[in-house]
């Protein structure tokens, strides 16, 4: 995905949010119903929102035996008019576990009206409807003479026991012609925020919408399920941690959406634990935080490799969420003790998770050019930000993530496309790197065979000729005992050099192998070699190919130092910074002619070939007072995975 200007992108995004917020504010319905409260039904009525047409209070009690007249008087004194167009909001359930709503419906037509009072269930655990039954018409308005409890619906109420095939709280109300009916609604919430969107619909319109809602809801749920399963299969068969964690996250999103639509409430939960239709909301949110953390880590891993604190903090968040989930395995009578702390923790980690994703999506873009996480995050929170800002400007009560995503299928499709595109790029990159590794390995094998051939020639030309000369001196009638001994010692030294080059490399870290190599050379060499590692063993994090190439190059350099430099001491030193690792080999010898050595020396040519294959920059600096050789290795995260 092409990069864009971060400043310009964020500026346009912020400007767009401001414009949308102002449009939402100025296009909103009046916050106060000019007719006070209640609703008057006409022949053309189909559907309306009742949020700003009701009186509400979080503190109210019914008095047994109280007359409706007295009850109505108390309601008018204690209830206040709701000014929020979008919702009836009481606040957090720990502060307002119960809420009351009162309004009046007037049938101004000459026919009986069948209407449905409905509201979503994801912010309420229980809803009870009371109706004022009208008495005979007296002088003035119709007077009510009794208050009837119509029904109570809960999240766990089976579909067969509801009035309609819908998991919304939906109550049928029949209004005779010309009748005024008072409606009293009590709601309860035990976790999260206590709020709902109250809607009045014609019965036929509600049934049509219910069928459409069911189709849309199951489309979203099955889309998440299918994407999650396919992603898991791809992730485990490829293998790709990115796709595996994405599949896990999509399955938890499916659970969260299924709860949101009400399908998890009626499920049978073990009565010996604290898992219920109410606490499942907390657990799905906590599971989503865990899955999102694992996915985000895999998505932005190239940008956070050097942040040593990232994984401990991530696993701490995951551990806290896991403990909160496991607490629900305790028997139900323990639930009262940990319910409030767990819900406070759930809200806190959800907020931390959002901030975490927002911050590290920015870090991923700045460090590694990863754009898709930030794009999805902006789209996800855009609608929420607009709604919350508009509520704040209008003076209404706001709650974190009070409004769910308006177009879940669009967001799911976008995220899936972005992840699939990223996975395709990673797969292509992985295949290209594997091909490069295979080609490099073949070239390394070719170099190895060439070195073995060179060692064979050295055995024949150098060691063989040296031993033949020693034999000639020994068999000479005028033998010189010193000369054969000197030649034999030279042959032994040469054999040691050659044997070091034939030693099979093991899988130990580079610094350990270098210490062993230097110690072996110090056992027999007249040159004193000193190895110093200033990288705190960071060189051991280099890809295996680069570690092997560095070792082979240094092995050749040490051999040449003993053979040709005439030095008394040589230093092998490792240095590093944020971008590169530097290796320096310096001696106090006589130097050499670099041009001649590059043209005629097979060992020199092999060193440059190895450096080129492993993306190592090799530089020689020979002077009469000694020779310095420098290796520069980039700390490339992509190479580290090969």
C-alpha positions as MATLAB code, in Angstrom:
seq = 'XXXXXXXXXXXXXXXXXXXXXXXXXXXXXXXXXXXXXXXXXXXXXXXXXXXXXXXXXXXXXXXXXXXXXXXXXXXXXXXXXXXXXXXXXXXXXXXXXXXXXXXXXXXXXXXXXXXXXXXXXXXXXXXXXXXXXXXXXXXXXXXXXXXXXXXXXXXXXXXXXXXXXXXXXXXXXXXXXXXXXXXXXXXXXXXXXXXXXXXXXXXXXXXXXXXXXXXXXXXXXXXXXXXXXXXXXXXXXXXXXXXXXXXXXXXXXXXXXXXXXXXXXXXXXXXXXXXXXXXXXXXXXXXXXXXXXXXXXXXXXXXXXXXXXXXXXXXXXXXXXXXXXXXXXXXXXXXXXXXXXXXXXXXXXXXXXXXXXXXXXXXXXXXXXXXXXXXXXXXXXXXXXXXXXXXXXXXXXXXXXXXXXXXXXXXXXXXXXXXXXXXXXXXXXXXXXXXXXXXXXXXXXXXXXXXXXXXXXXXXXXXXXXXXXXXXXXXXXXXXXXXXXXXXXXXXXXXXXXXXXXXXXXXXXXXXXXXXXXXXXXXXXXXXXXXXXXXXXXXXXXXXXXXXXXXXXXXXXXXXXXXXXXXXXXXXXXXXXXXXXXXXXXXXXXXXXXXXXXXXXXXXXXXXXXXXXXXXXXXXXXXXXXXXXXXXXXXXXXXXXX';
ca = [
       0.000    0.000    0.000;
       1.500    3.360   -0.977;
       2.527    5.687    1.794;
       0.845    9.045    2.240;
       1.566   12.152    4.221;
       0.640   11.396    7.811;
       0.145   15.056    8.674;
      -2.119   15.647    5.679;
      -4.089   12.452    6.315;
      -4.722   13.233    9.988;
      -5.593   16.836    9.154;
      -8.190   15.733    6.590;
      -9.552   13.156    9.019;
      -9.875   15.706   11.829;
     -11.517   18.236    9.508;
     -13.947   15.560    8.307;
     -14.904   14.687   11.901;
     -15.591   18.342   12.697;
     -17.775   18.765    9.605;
     -19.711   15.553   10.280;
     -20.172   16.515   13.931;
     -21.572   19.939   13.030;
     -23.878   18.367   10.452;
     -25.045   15.845   13.055;
     -25.686   18.639   15.548;
     -27.584   20.945   13.201;
     -29.531   18.173   11.492;
     -30.632   16.596   14.778;
     -34.254   16.638   15.797;
     -35.270   19.196   18.414;
     -34.029   18.038   21.802;
     -37.329   18.916   23.463;
     -40.719   17.842   22.210;
     -42.813   21.033   21.864;
     -45.860   19.098   23.077;
     -44.116   18.210   26.344;
     -43.998   14.443   26.667;
     -45.890   11.518   25.215;
     -47.071   10.894   21.679;
     -50.329   11.399   19.761;
     -51.038    8.682   17.182;
     -52.689    9.606   13.887;
     -53.866    7.564   10.916;
     -50.527    8.050    9.143;
     -48.434    6.813   12.054;
     -45.753    4.192   11.247;
     -42.792    4.630   13.590;
     -41.124    7.195   15.866;
     -38.408    7.580   18.487;
     -39.665    8.304   22.004;
     -36.327    9.196   23.589;
     -37.007   12.935   23.982;
     -40.728   12.440   24.590;
     -40.459   10.711   27.979;
     -40.007   11.578   31.621;
     -37.310    9.542   33.364;
     -35.550    9.053   36.688;
     -33.029    6.543   38.119;
     -34.691    6.624   41.564;
     -38.336    5.683   41.984;
     -40.410    3.146   43.889;
     -43.915    1.842   43.415;
     -46.093    1.998   46.522;
     -48.446   -0.986   46.911;
     -52.100    0.076   46.877;
     -51.351    3.614   45.715;
     -53.976    5.197   43.482;
     -53.039    6.067   39.943;
     -53.826    9.714   40.608;
     -51.315    9.785   43.457;
     -48.797    7.854   41.363;
     -49.125   10.308   38.470;
     -48.603   13.205   40.834;
     -45.419   11.665   42.244;
     -44.145   10.991   38.723;
     -44.619   14.617   37.689;
     -42.730   15.792   40.766;
     -39.780   13.369   40.636;
     -39.334   12.593   36.920;
     -37.531   14.925   34.509;
     -37.882   15.322   30.746;
     -35.209   13.450   28.756;
     -33.475   15.820   26.323;
     -31.303   13.228   24.560;
     -32.641   12.443   21.094;
     -30.519    9.315   20.646;
     -30.978    7.467   23.947;
     -32.395    7.351   27.431;
     -29.150    7.268   29.429;
     -28.895    6.746   33.183;
     -25.114    6.338   33.493;
     -23.044    3.408   34.669;
     -24.944    0.440   36.060;
     -22.973    0.548   39.297;
     -24.472    4.009   39.962;
     -27.889    3.568   38.333;
     -28.825   -0.136   38.300;
     -32.512    0.711   37.907;
     -34.321    3.274   35.794;
     -37.903    4.413   35.228;
     -39.564    5.960   32.167;
     -43.060    7.439   31.944;
     -45.005    8.803   28.968;
     -48.550    8.927   27.608;
     -49.935    7.610   24.348;
     -53.060    9.096   22.810;
     -54.984    7.363   20.027;
     -56.425   10.301   18.096;
     -57.961    8.083   15.402;
     -61.341    6.411   15.115;
     -59.852    2.896   14.866;
     -58.044    0.640   17.291;
     -54.281    1.019   17.063;
     -51.887   -1.886   17.648;
     -48.395   -0.588   18.341;
     -45.126   -2.078   19.654;
     -42.840   -0.462   22.210;
     -39.303   -1.788   21.619;
     -35.722   -1.261   22.721;
     -32.404   -3.163   22.328;
     -31.353   -5.486   25.124;
     -27.547   -5.123   25.108;
     -27.538   -2.254   27.646;
     -30.358   -3.580   29.835;
     -30.725   -6.890   31.594;
     -34.424   -6.620   32.382;
     -37.454   -4.567   31.328;
     -40.941   -4.457   32.871;
     -43.921   -2.665   31.310;
     -46.836   -1.139   33.289;
     -49.967    0.400   31.702;
     -52.570    2.716   33.167;
     -55.952    1.263   32.335;
     -58.509    3.937   31.500;
     -61.809    4.314   33.325;
     -65.051    5.798   32.003;
     -65.028    9.199   30.309;
     -65.823   11.937   32.812;
     -65.862   15.662   32.390;
     -62.481   16.552   30.905;
     -59.776   14.068   29.868;
     -59.988   10.326   30.291;
     -58.924    9.324   33.805;
     -57.027    6.123   34.567;
     -58.191    4.032   37.473;
     -55.613    1.224   37.740;
     -51.979    0.310   36.940;
     -51.379   -3.113   35.405;
     -48.074   -4.950   35.046;
     -48.106   -6.236   31.474;
     -44.912   -8.299   31.215;
     -41.268   -8.633   32.206;
     -38.625   -9.546   29.647;
     -35.041  -10.507   30.442;
     -31.989  -11.366   28.367;
     -32.492  -15.017   29.288;
     -36.163  -15.081   28.255;
     -36.507  -17.784   25.555;
     -37.732  -16.733   22.147;
     -40.851  -18.888   22.587;
     -41.851  -16.859   25.675;
     -41.532  -13.480   23.961;
     -44.294  -11.598   22.210;
     -42.407  -11.539   18.873;
     -39.644  -13.508   17.139;
     -37.089  -10.909   18.172;
     -34.533  -10.670   20.955;
     -35.273   -6.973   21.352;
     -37.409   -6.035   24.327;
     -40.695   -5.632   22.436;
     -44.087   -5.091   24.127;
     -47.425   -5.005   22.216;
     -49.849   -2.245   23.207;
     -53.450   -2.000   21.991;
     -55.011    1.477   22.046;
     -58.803    1.816   21.601;
     -60.068    4.818   19.602;
     -59.748    8.148   21.404;
     -58.065    6.636   24.479;
     -55.147    8.091   26.455;
     -52.903    5.494   28.107;
     -50.072    6.102   30.548;
     -46.986    3.899   30.076;
     -44.495    3.197   32.859;
     -41.323    1.269   31.988;
     -38.803   -0.069   34.495;
     -35.362   -1.228   33.329;
     -32.447   -2.843   35.152;
     -28.765   -3.131   34.235;
     -26.029   -4.879   36.191;
     -22.916   -4.248   34.108;
     -21.544   -1.522   31.847;
     -23.698    1.520   30.985;
     -27.430    1.637   31.572;
     -29.083    3.132   28.499;
     -31.426    2.260   25.643;
     -33.073    3.603   22.492;
     -36.848    3.640   22.940;
     -38.942    3.259   19.788;
     -42.662    3.087   19.074;
     -43.774    1.282   15.892;
     -46.926    0.205   14.154;
     -47.269   -3.554   14.673;
     -47.058   -4.364   10.944;
     -44.013   -2.115   10.472;
     -42.293   -3.673   13.478;
     -42.828   -7.212   12.181;
     -41.434   -6.278    8.771;
     -38.388   -4.645   10.371;
     -37.890   -7.617   12.703;
     -37.567   -9.990    9.752;
     -35.092   -7.663    8.056;
     -33.127   -7.271   11.294;
     -32.858  -11.049   11.739;
     -31.519  -11.462    8.196;
     -28.946   -8.661    8.670;
     -27.896   -9.930   12.085;
     -27.268  -13.478   10.900;
     -25.425  -12.166    7.847;
     -23.022  -10.322   10.153;
     -22.628  -13.297   12.528;
     -22.044  -15.853    9.760;
     -19.674  -13.490    7.943;
     -17.515  -13.205   11.062;
     -17.711  -16.977   11.632;
     -16.714  -17.882    8.064;
     -13.910  -15.305    7.921;
     -12.638  -16.476   11.313;
     -12.589  -20.169   10.366;
     -10.989  -19.544    6.960;
      -8.353  -17.289    8.531;
      -7.528  -19.907   11.172;
      -7.182  -22.627    8.539;
      -4.908  -20.424    6.420;
      -2.951  -19.366    9.484;
      -2.281  -22.920   10.658;
      -1.524  -24.368    7.205;
       0.713  -21.572    5.893;
       1.777  -21.062    8.778;
       1.022  -17.384    9.429;
       0.640  -15.984   12.973;
      -0.987  -12.883   11.467;
      -3.830  -14.890    9.909;
      -4.165  -17.166   12.957;
      -4.586  -14.256   15.377;
      -6.892  -12.471   12.919;
      -9.105  -15.573   12.761;
      -9.166  -15.757   16.558;
     -10.124  -12.090   16.776;
     -12.922  -12.503   14.213;
     -14.398  -15.378   16.236;
     -14.417  -13.224   19.375;
     -15.970  -10.381   17.351;
     -18.649  -12.871   16.320;
     -19.353  -13.643   19.982;
     -19.509   -9.950   20.837;
     -21.931   -9.271   17.968;
     -24.040  -12.315   18.882;
     -24.382  -10.918   22.414;
     -25.148   -7.460   21.046;
     -28.050   -8.859   19.039;
     -29.285  -10.946   21.985;
     -28.487  -14.479   20.795;
     -26.237  -15.374   23.737;
     -28.740  -14.396   26.454;
     -31.077  -17.444   26.316;
     -28.238  -19.998   26.129;
     -28.051  -22.514   29.017;
     -25.207  -21.561   31.352;
     -23.896  -23.868   34.102;
     -25.650  -22.957   37.322;
     -22.617  -23.927   39.400;
     -20.618  -20.985   37.974;
     -21.082  -17.227   37.683;
     -21.504  -17.397   33.910;
     -24.991  -16.056   33.156;
     -26.846  -14.198   30.446;
     -25.705  -10.979   32.139;
     -22.046  -11.759   32.799;
     -21.472  -13.122   29.289;
     -21.250   -9.494   28.127;
     -18.243   -8.891   30.385;
     -16.521  -12.075   29.286;
     -16.971  -11.476   25.558;
     -15.507   -7.974   25.958;
     -12.522   -9.357   27.865;
     -11.991  -12.087   25.246;
     -12.054   -9.429   22.532;
      -9.340   -7.439   24.329;
      -7.163  -10.579   24.537;
      -7.655  -11.454   20.869;
      -7.082   -7.856   19.740;
      -3.809   -7.675   21.679;
      -2.493  -10.883   20.094;
      -3.534   -9.719   16.610;
      -2.085   -6.218   16.937;
       1.242   -7.669   18.112;
       1.511   -9.834   15.002;
       0.359   -6.988   12.738;
       2.900   -4.414   13.952;
       5.733   -6.747   15.003;
       8.286   -5.214   12.561;
       7.798   -1.815   14.217;
       8.232   -2.916   17.854;
      11.107   -5.389   17.784;
      13.294   -3.131   19.932;
      10.567   -2.249   22.472;
      11.491   -4.726   25.192;
       8.658   -3.500   27.420;
       5.938   -4.142   24.802;
       5.515   -7.884   25.327;
       5.584   -7.750   29.179;
       2.885   -5.064   29.181;
       0.867   -6.942   26.551;
       1.000  -10.200   28.498;
       0.089   -8.317   31.687;
      -3.088   -6.990   30.035;
      -3.891  -10.456   28.710;
      -3.235  -11.962   32.145;
      -5.537   -9.460   33.890;
      -8.330  -10.192   31.401;
      -7.825  -13.953   31.765;
      -8.029  -13.775   35.568;
     -11.265  -11.764   35.338;
     -12.748  -14.415   33.040;
     -11.627  -17.278   35.277;
     -13.241  -15.612   38.305;
     -16.601  -16.396   36.716;
     -15.902  -20.084   37.279;
     -16.593  -19.443   40.968;
     -20.042  -20.334   42.366;
     -22.805  -17.719   41.913;
     -22.749  -16.521   45.545;
     -19.216  -15.162   44.993;
     -20.367  -13.026   42.079;
     -21.546  -10.164   44.278;
     -17.998   -9.722   45.616;
     -16.127   -9.502   42.304;
     -18.824   -8.174   39.962;
     -18.107   -4.460   40.419;
     -14.264   -4.737   40.443;
     -14.296   -6.951   37.341;
     -16.558   -4.540   35.464;
     -14.390   -1.578   36.449;
     -11.371   -3.500   35.194;
     -13.219   -4.405   31.980;
     -13.978   -0.758   31.230;
     -10.419    0.259   32.077;
      -8.708   -2.379   29.905;
     -11.140   -1.637   27.052;
     -10.114    2.016   27.180;
      -6.425    1.094   27.467;
      -6.859   -1.271   24.522;
      -8.290    1.493   22.330;
      -5.520    3.919   23.273;
      -2.956    1.145   22.771;
      -4.209    0.337   19.272;
      -4.371    4.003   18.302;
      -0.849    4.770   19.531;
       0.840    1.717   18.058;
      -0.956    2.064   14.731;
       0.800    5.436   14.529;
       4.120    3.862   15.612;
       3.699    1.119   12.992;
       3.209    3.698   10.270;
       6.126    5.888   11.318;
       8.608    3.029   11.797;
       7.613    0.403    9.263;
       5.134    2.063    6.892;
       2.267   -0.182    8.113;
      -0.870    1.777    7.230;
      -3.795   -0.644    7.316;
      -4.121   -0.867   11.125;
      -4.348    2.899   11.448;
      -6.847    3.168    8.581;
      -9.180    0.624   10.132;
      -8.842    2.195   13.587;
      -9.816    5.618   12.224;
     -12.864    4.162   10.459;
     -13.863    2.221   13.571;
     -13.826    5.181   15.941;
     -14.953    7.802   13.416;
     -18.681    7.271   13.908;
     -18.268    7.018   17.676;
     -16.288   10.273   17.815;
     -18.900   12.105   15.738;
     -21.768   10.910   17.929;
     -19.977   11.648   21.192;
     -18.898   15.134   20.104;
     -22.402   15.984   18.950;
     -23.858   14.763   22.265;
     -21.269   16.788   24.177;
     -22.054   19.943   22.193;
     -25.791   19.472   22.776;
     -25.222   19.004   26.515;
     -26.400   15.386   26.625;
     -24.883   12.656   28.762;
     -22.221   10.647   26.924;
     -20.767    7.188   27.544;
     -17.713    5.474   26.121;
     -18.646    3.457   23.004;
     -22.308    4.010   23.646;
     -22.964    3.781   19.917;
     -21.972    0.556   18.142;
     -20.674    0.474   14.587;
     -23.448    1.547   12.221;
     -22.189   -0.535    9.297;
     -20.516   -3.667   10.724;
     -20.389   -5.564    7.429;
     -18.585   -2.654    5.772;
     -15.994   -2.501    8.548;
     -15.560   -6.294    8.584;
     -15.162   -6.403    4.812;
     -12.625   -3.565    4.871;
     -10.561   -5.127    7.647;
     -10.628   -8.531    5.935;
      -9.494   -7.003    2.647;
      -6.659   -5.119    4.359;
      -5.504   -8.230    6.234;
      -5.752  -10.410    3.106;
      -3.708   -7.844    1.158;
      -1.092   -7.722    3.903;
      -0.989  -11.517    4.085;
      -0.524  -11.733    0.315;
       2.366   -9.276    0.494;
       3.929  -11.207    3.364;
       3.479  -14.489    1.462;
       5.095  -13.061   -1.678;
       7.907  -11.578    0.402;
       8.399  -14.879    2.221;
       8.547  -16.816   -1.053;
      10.999  -14.289   -2.483;
      13.179  -14.493    0.621;
      13.039  -18.297    0.562;
      14.152  -18.230   -3.064;
      16.951  -15.825   -2.176;
      17.995  -18.061    0.712;
      17.991  -21.111   -1.557;
      20.077  -19.308   -4.174;
      22.403  -17.989   -1.501;
      22.780  -21.443    0.003;
      23.727  -22.838   -3.402;
      26.283  -20.074   -3.838;
      27.617  -20.766   -0.348;
      27.967  -24.453   -1.191;
      29.833  -23.487   -4.359;
      32.166  -21.290   -2.315;
      32.655  -24.126    0.144;
      33.613  -26.526   -2.639;
      36.001  -23.940   -4.069;
      37.597  -23.551   -0.637;
      37.983  -27.315   -0.303;
      39.593  -27.422   -3.750;
      41.921  -24.610   -2.696;
      42.800  -26.438    0.514;
      43.572  -29.545   -1.541;
      45.893  -27.516   -3.764;
      47.508  -25.969   -0.692;
      48.078  -29.429    0.765;
      49.735  -30.497   -2.464;
      51.609  -27.313   -3.319;
      52.561  -25.978    0.122;
      52.503  -28.761    2.704;
      53.617  -31.408    0.206;
      56.471  -29.302   -1.166;
      57.554  -28.298    2.350;
      57.678  -31.912    3.526;
      59.497  -32.945    0.310;
      62.100  -30.269    0.951;
      62.496  -31.461    4.547;
      62.939  -35.035    3.286;
      65.575  -33.818    0.841;
      67.545  -32.159    3.596;
      67.299  -35.275    5.815;
      68.516  -37.639    3.078;
      71.335  -35.316    2.033;
      74.760  -36.587    3.007;
      75.543  -33.148    4.365;
      72.331  -32.931    6.354;
      71.528  -29.812    8.382;
      69.428  -30.800   11.371;
      68.020  -27.312   11.893;
      66.633  -26.825    8.407;
      64.464  -29.997    8.288;
      63.048  -29.162   11.713;
      62.134  -25.644   10.567;
      60.451  -26.995    7.440;
      58.507  -29.606    9.400;
      57.335  -26.934   11.879;
      56.149  -24.816    8.912;
      54.278  -27.829    7.543;
      52.608  -28.459   10.886;
      51.533  -24.790   11.121;
      50.146  -24.911    7.591;
      48.215  -28.076    8.413;
      46.684  -26.340   11.418;
      45.546  -23.447    9.253;
      44.004  -25.825    6.783;
      42.356  -27.936    9.493;
      40.747  -24.832   11.039;
      39.119  -24.086    7.708;
      37.769  -27.623    7.562;
      36.281  -27.622   11.062;
      32.511  -28.165   10.844;
      30.576  -25.114   12.030;
      28.093  -25.740   14.817;
      24.897  -23.913   15.722;
      26.408  -21.915   18.559;
      26.012  -18.113   18.593;
      28.538  -16.079   16.607;
      30.306  -14.571   19.619;
      30.901  -17.992   21.201;
      32.317  -19.390   17.961;
      34.604  -16.376   17.613;
      35.944  -16.838   21.140;
      36.730  -20.482   20.331;
      38.356  -19.546   17.009;
      40.575  -16.890   18.597;
      41.603  -19.273   21.377;
      42.555  -21.949   18.815;
      44.733  -19.515   16.870;
      46.372  -18.269   20.050;
      47.405  -21.861   20.863;
      49.957  -22.044   18.040;
      50.154  -18.661   16.307;
      52.977  -16.146   16.918;
      50.311  -13.418   16.600;
      48.355  -12.599   19.760;
      44.652  -12.298   18.893;
      42.307  -10.331   21.201;
      38.511  -10.632   20.807;
      36.265   -7.887   22.245;
      32.451   -7.774   21.941;
      30.909   -4.346   22.628;
      27.471   -5.285   21.274;
      26.335   -7.124   24.444;
      25.891  -10.168   22.182;
      23.519   -8.309   19.855;
      25.496   -9.840   16.977;
      23.969  -13.195   17.933;
      20.558  -11.852   16.826;
      21.712  -11.551   13.213;
      20.269  -14.051   10.709;
      22.098  -17.421   10.595;
      23.279  -16.725    7.042;
      25.002  -13.507    8.084;
      26.489  -15.067   11.218;
      27.981  -17.899    9.159;
      29.357  -15.487    6.551;
      30.939  -13.256    9.207;
      32.547  -16.285   10.845;
      33.941  -17.588    7.541;
      35.308  -14.161    6.566;
      36.948  -13.672    9.969;
      38.398  -17.183    9.799;
      40.057  -16.316    6.473;
      41.235  -12.943    7.822;
      42.884  -14.518   10.875;
      44.611  -17.089    8.663;
      45.952  -14.365    6.362;
      47.094  -12.324    9.370;
      49.223  -15.220   10.623;
      50.570  -16.069    7.168;
      51.323  -12.682    5.669;
      51.040   -9.757    8.106;
      54.130  -10.213   10.279;
      52.055   -8.707   13.120;
      52.588   -9.251   16.798;
      49.031   -8.452   17.945;
      45.615   -8.262   16.241;
      42.204   -7.132   17.542;
      38.807   -8.525   16.557;
      36.097   -6.154   17.817;
      32.290   -6.056   17.520;
      30.378   -2.733   17.703;
      26.726   -1.809   17.113;
      24.213    1.022   16.903;
      20.473    1.096   16.128;
      20.976    0.484   12.390;
      24.130   -1.595   11.938;
      26.607   -3.979   13.529;
      30.261   -3.259   12.801;
      33.123   -5.770   12.942;
      36.708   -4.491   12.924;
      39.903   -6.570   12.529;
      43.127   -4.563   13.055;
      46.759   -5.662   13.270;
      50.169   -3.963   13.563;
      51.718   -5.806   10.603;
      53.331   -4.639    7.346;
      50.155   -4.263    5.245;
      49.758   -5.485    1.649;
      48.852   -4.405   -1.880;
      45.028   -4.511   -1.987;
      44.721   -4.379   -5.807;
      47.089   -7.302   -6.344;
      45.418   -9.361   -3.617;
      41.940   -8.786   -5.099;
      43.086   -9.851   -8.568;
      45.164  -12.895   -7.624;
      44.076  -14.050   -4.174;
      41.349  -16.703   -4.216;
      40.775  -16.257   -0.476;
      40.266  -12.505   -0.918;
      37.821  -13.077   -3.780;
      35.849  -15.608   -1.723;
      35.577  -13.142    1.152;
      34.002  -10.516   -1.120;
      31.638  -13.123   -2.582;
      30.494  -14.172    0.889;
      29.989  -10.548    1.887;
      27.896   -9.817   -1.205;
      25.691  -12.883   -0.680;
      24.978  -11.952    2.953;
      24.519   -8.215    2.299;
      27.660   -7.358    4.247;
      29.771   -4.331    3.357;
      33.445   -5.385    3.414;
      36.231   -2.773    3.364;
      40.042   -3.159    3.602;
      42.402   -0.407    4.724;
      46.003   -1.699    4.424;
      48.825    0.702    5.407;
      52.550    0.083    6.082;
      51.898    0.243    9.843;
      49.166   -2.398    9.785;
      45.918   -3.512    8.203;
      42.352   -2.674    9.182;
      39.347   -4.592    7.864;
      35.756   -3.467    8.498;
      32.504   -5.407    8.104;
      29.223   -3.457    8.212;
      26.022   -5.479    8.648;
      22.552   -3.815    8.538;
      20.123   -4.865   11.244;
      17.292   -5.663    8.834;
      14.146   -7.193   10.459;
      13.192   -8.978    7.213;
      16.554  -10.712    7.005;
      16.248  -11.736   10.627;
      13.269  -13.912    9.733;
      15.123  -15.867    7.042;
];
